[in-house]
mmCIF file of C-alpha atoms and ligand atoms in Angstrom:
data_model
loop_
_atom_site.group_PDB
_atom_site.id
_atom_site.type_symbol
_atom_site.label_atom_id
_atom_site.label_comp_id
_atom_site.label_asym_id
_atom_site.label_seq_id
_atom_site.Cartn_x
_atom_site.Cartn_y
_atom_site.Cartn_z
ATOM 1 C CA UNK A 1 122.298 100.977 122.435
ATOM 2 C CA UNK A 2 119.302 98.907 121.720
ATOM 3 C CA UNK A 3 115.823 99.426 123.520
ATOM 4 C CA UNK A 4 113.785 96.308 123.625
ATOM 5 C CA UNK A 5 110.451 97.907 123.117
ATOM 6 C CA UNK A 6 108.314 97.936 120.363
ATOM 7 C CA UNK A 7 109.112 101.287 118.931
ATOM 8 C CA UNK A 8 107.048 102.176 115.419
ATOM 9 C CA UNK A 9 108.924 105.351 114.626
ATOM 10 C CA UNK A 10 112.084 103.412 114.940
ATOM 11 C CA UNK A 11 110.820 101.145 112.672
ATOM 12 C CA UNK A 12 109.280 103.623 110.294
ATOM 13 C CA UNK A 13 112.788 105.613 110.106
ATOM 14 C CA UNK A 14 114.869 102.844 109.341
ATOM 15 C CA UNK A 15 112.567 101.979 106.532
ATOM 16 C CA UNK A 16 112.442 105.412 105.130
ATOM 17 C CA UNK A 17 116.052 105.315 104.953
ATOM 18 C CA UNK A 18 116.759 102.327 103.143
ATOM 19 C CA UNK A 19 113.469 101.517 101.570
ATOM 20 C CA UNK A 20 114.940 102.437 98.202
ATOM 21 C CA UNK A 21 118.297 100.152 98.052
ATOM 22 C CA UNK A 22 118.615 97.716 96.256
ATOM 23 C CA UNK A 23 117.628 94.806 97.409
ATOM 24 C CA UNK A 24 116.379 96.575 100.535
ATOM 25 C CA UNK A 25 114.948 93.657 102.510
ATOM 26 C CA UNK A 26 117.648 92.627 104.325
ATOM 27 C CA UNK A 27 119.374 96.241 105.277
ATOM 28 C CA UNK A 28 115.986 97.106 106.650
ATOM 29 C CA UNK A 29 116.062 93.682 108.787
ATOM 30 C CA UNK A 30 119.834 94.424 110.137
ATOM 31 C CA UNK A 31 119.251 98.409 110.441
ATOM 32 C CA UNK A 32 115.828 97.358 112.816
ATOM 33 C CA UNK A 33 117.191 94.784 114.850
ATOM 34 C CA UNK A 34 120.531 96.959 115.610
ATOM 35 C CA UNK A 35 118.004 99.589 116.431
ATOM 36 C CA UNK A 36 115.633 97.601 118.853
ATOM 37 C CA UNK A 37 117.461 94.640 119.370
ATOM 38 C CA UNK A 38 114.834 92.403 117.803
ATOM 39 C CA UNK A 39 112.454 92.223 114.778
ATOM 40 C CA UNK A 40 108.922 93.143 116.401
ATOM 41 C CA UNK A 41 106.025 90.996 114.279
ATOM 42 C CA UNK A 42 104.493 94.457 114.255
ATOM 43 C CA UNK A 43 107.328 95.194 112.104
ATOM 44 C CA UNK A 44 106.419 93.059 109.001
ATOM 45 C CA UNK A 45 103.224 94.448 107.530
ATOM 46 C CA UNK A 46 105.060 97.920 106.937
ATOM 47 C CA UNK A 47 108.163 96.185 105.696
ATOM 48 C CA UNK A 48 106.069 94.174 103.369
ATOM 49 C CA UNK A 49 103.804 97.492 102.180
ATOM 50 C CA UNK A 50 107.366 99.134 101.744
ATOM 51 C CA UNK A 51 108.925 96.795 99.397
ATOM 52 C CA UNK A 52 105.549 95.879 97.900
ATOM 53 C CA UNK A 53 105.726 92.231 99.132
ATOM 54 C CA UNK A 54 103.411 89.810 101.215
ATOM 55 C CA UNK A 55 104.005 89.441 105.007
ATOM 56 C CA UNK A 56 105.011 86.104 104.098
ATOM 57 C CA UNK A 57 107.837 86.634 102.283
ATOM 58 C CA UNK A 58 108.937 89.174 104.925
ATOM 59 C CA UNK A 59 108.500 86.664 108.081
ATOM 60 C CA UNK A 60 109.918 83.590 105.718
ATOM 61 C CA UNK A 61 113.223 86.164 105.413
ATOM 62 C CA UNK A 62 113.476 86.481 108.937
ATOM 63 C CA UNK A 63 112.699 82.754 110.240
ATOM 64 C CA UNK A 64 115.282 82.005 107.254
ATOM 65 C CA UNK A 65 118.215 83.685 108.774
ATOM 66 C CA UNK A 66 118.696 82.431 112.546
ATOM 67 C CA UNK A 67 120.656 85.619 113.317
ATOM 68 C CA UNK A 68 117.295 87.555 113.227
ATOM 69 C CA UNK A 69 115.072 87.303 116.737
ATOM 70 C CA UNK A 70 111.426 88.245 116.413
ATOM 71 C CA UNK A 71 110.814 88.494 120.491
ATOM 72 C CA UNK A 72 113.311 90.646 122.579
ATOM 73 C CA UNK A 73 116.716 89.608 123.657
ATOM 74 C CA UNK A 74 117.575 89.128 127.138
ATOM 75 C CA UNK A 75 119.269 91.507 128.678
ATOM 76 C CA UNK A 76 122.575 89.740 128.387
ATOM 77 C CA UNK A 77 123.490 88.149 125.455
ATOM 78 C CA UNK A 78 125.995 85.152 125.620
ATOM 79 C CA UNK A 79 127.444 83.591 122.524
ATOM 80 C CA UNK A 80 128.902 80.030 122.640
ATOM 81 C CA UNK A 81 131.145 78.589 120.576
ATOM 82 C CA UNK A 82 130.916 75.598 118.304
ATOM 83 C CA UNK A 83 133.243 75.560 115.895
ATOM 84 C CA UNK A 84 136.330 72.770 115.823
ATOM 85 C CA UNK A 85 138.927 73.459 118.008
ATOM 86 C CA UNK A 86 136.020 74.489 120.778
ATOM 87 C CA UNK A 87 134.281 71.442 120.009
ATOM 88 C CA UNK A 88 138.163 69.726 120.259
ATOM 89 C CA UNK A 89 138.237 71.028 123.503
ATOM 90 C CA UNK A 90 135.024 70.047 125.018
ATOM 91 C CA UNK A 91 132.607 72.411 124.007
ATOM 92 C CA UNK A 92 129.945 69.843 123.449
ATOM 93 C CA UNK A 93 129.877 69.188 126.855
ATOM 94 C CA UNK A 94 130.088 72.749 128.059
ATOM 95 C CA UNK A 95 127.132 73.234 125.567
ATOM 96 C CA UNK A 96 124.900 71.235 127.701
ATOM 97 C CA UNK A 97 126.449 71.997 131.361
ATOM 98 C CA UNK A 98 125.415 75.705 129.948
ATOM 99 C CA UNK A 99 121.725 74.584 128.652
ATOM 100 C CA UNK A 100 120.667 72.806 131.374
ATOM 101 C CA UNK A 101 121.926 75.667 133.882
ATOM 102 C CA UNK A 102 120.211 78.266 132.070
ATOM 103 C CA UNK A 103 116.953 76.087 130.648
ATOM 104 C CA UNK A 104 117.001 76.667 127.919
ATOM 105 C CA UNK A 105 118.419 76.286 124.022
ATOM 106 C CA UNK A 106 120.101 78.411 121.269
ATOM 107 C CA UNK A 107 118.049 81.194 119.810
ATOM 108 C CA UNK A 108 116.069 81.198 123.335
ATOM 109 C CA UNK A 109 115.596 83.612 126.264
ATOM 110 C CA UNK A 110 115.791 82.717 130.135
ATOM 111 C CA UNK A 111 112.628 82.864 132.219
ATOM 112 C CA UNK A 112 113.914 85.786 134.108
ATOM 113 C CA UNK A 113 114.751 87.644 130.939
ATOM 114 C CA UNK A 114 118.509 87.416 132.042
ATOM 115 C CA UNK A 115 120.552 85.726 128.829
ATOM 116 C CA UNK A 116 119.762 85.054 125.377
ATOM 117 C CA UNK A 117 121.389 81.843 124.373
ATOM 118 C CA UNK A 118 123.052 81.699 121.135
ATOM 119 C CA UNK A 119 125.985 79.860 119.081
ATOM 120 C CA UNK A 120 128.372 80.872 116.939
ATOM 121 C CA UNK A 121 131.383 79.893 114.505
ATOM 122 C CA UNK A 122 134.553 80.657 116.052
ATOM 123 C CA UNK A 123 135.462 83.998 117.891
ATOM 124 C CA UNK A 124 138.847 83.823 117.013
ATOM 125 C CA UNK A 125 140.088 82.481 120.516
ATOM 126 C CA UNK A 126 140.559 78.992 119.434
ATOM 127 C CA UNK A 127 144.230 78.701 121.814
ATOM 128 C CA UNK A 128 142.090 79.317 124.390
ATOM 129 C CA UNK A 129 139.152 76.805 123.624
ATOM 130 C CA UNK A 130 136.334 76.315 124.500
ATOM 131 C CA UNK A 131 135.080 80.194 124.568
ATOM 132 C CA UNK A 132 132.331 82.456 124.714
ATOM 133 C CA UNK A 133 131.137 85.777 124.929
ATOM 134 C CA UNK A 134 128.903 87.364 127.119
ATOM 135 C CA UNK A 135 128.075 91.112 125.322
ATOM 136 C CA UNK A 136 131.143 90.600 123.401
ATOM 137 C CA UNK A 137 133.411 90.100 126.130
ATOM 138 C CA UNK A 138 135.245 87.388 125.318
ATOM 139 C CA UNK A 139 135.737 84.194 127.909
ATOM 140 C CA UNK A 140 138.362 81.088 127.022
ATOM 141 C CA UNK A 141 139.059 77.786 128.212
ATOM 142 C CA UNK A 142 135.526 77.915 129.972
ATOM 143 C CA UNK A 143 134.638 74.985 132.405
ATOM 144 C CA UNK A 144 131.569 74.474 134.186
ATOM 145 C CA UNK A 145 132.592 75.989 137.335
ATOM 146 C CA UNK A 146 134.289 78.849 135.356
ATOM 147 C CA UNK A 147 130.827 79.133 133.690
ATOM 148 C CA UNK A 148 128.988 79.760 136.812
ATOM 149 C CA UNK A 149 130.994 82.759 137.990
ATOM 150 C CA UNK A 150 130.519 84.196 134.540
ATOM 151 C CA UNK A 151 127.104 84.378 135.036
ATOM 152 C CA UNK A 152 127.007 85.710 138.879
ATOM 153 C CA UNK A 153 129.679 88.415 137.167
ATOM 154 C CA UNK A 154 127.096 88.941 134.542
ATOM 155 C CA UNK A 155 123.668 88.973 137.043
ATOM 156 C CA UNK A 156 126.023 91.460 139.178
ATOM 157 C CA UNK A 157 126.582 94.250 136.784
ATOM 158 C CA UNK A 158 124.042 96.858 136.698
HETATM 159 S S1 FES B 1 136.701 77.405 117.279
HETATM 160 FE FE1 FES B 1 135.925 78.357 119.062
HETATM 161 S S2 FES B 1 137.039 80.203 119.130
HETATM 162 FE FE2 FES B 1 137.699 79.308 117.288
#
């Protein structure tokens, strides 16, 4: 379960552990953003003193890969697919219905704190295009008005 909070001695344990891999940069990335859901800036100066690099290699790693976040996720996370057969099916459209209802774009957080926006590549639902998740629960052939109950389901669950 992840803990959106700047947490040092979660930070400092997952380095400890996996400081001495190989090519130990990027396990340390995954193993701190499972761990607090994000990358905390905080983060980088003891990644870089770890692995004897500059903070700017360590922060040019993490802007590099878009799957790494840097600020915390909301505190639902909804994937969106844009991959062929969703895009065949009208994602592009439900792309932007879903933007403009939450304000904002991929890789961003609502306002409220509510949803993290982000795309993906195909979740293996393409018969039932376009799709989504919302924390991994899967949604297909999503239209705008399907869309909006999703998220009063979503704002409803505890
Ligand atoms: S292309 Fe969207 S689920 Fe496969």
């Amino acid at each position: 379960m992840t803990q959106h909070v700047w947490d040092k001695s979660a930070v400092t344990r997952v380095i400890a552990e996996l400081q001495d891999q190989p090519g130990a940069l990027l396990p340390i990335l995954h193993g701190i953003q499972d761990s607090l859901g994000y990358i905390p800036p905080d983060s980088v100066p003891l990644i870089a003193s770890a692995l004897n690099l500059s903070r700017a290699e360590v922060h040019g790693v993490i802007t590099f890969y878009h799957y790494f976040r840097d600020t915390p996720p909301g505190k639902h996370t909804l994937h969106l697919c844009r991959a062929e057969s969703c895009q065949s099916m009208g994602s592009a459209s439900l792309e932007k219905y879903v933007k403009e209802k939450l304000g904002v774009g991929f890789h961003e957080t609502t306002a409220d704190g509510q949803f993290s926006l982000e795309p993906v590549y195909c979740l293996g639902n393409c018969a039932c295009s376009p799709a989504l998740t919302v924390d991994g629960e899967i949604y297909g052939r999503v239209t705008p008005q399907r869309f909006d109950e999703i998220l009063e389901e979503a704002r409803g669950q505890a």
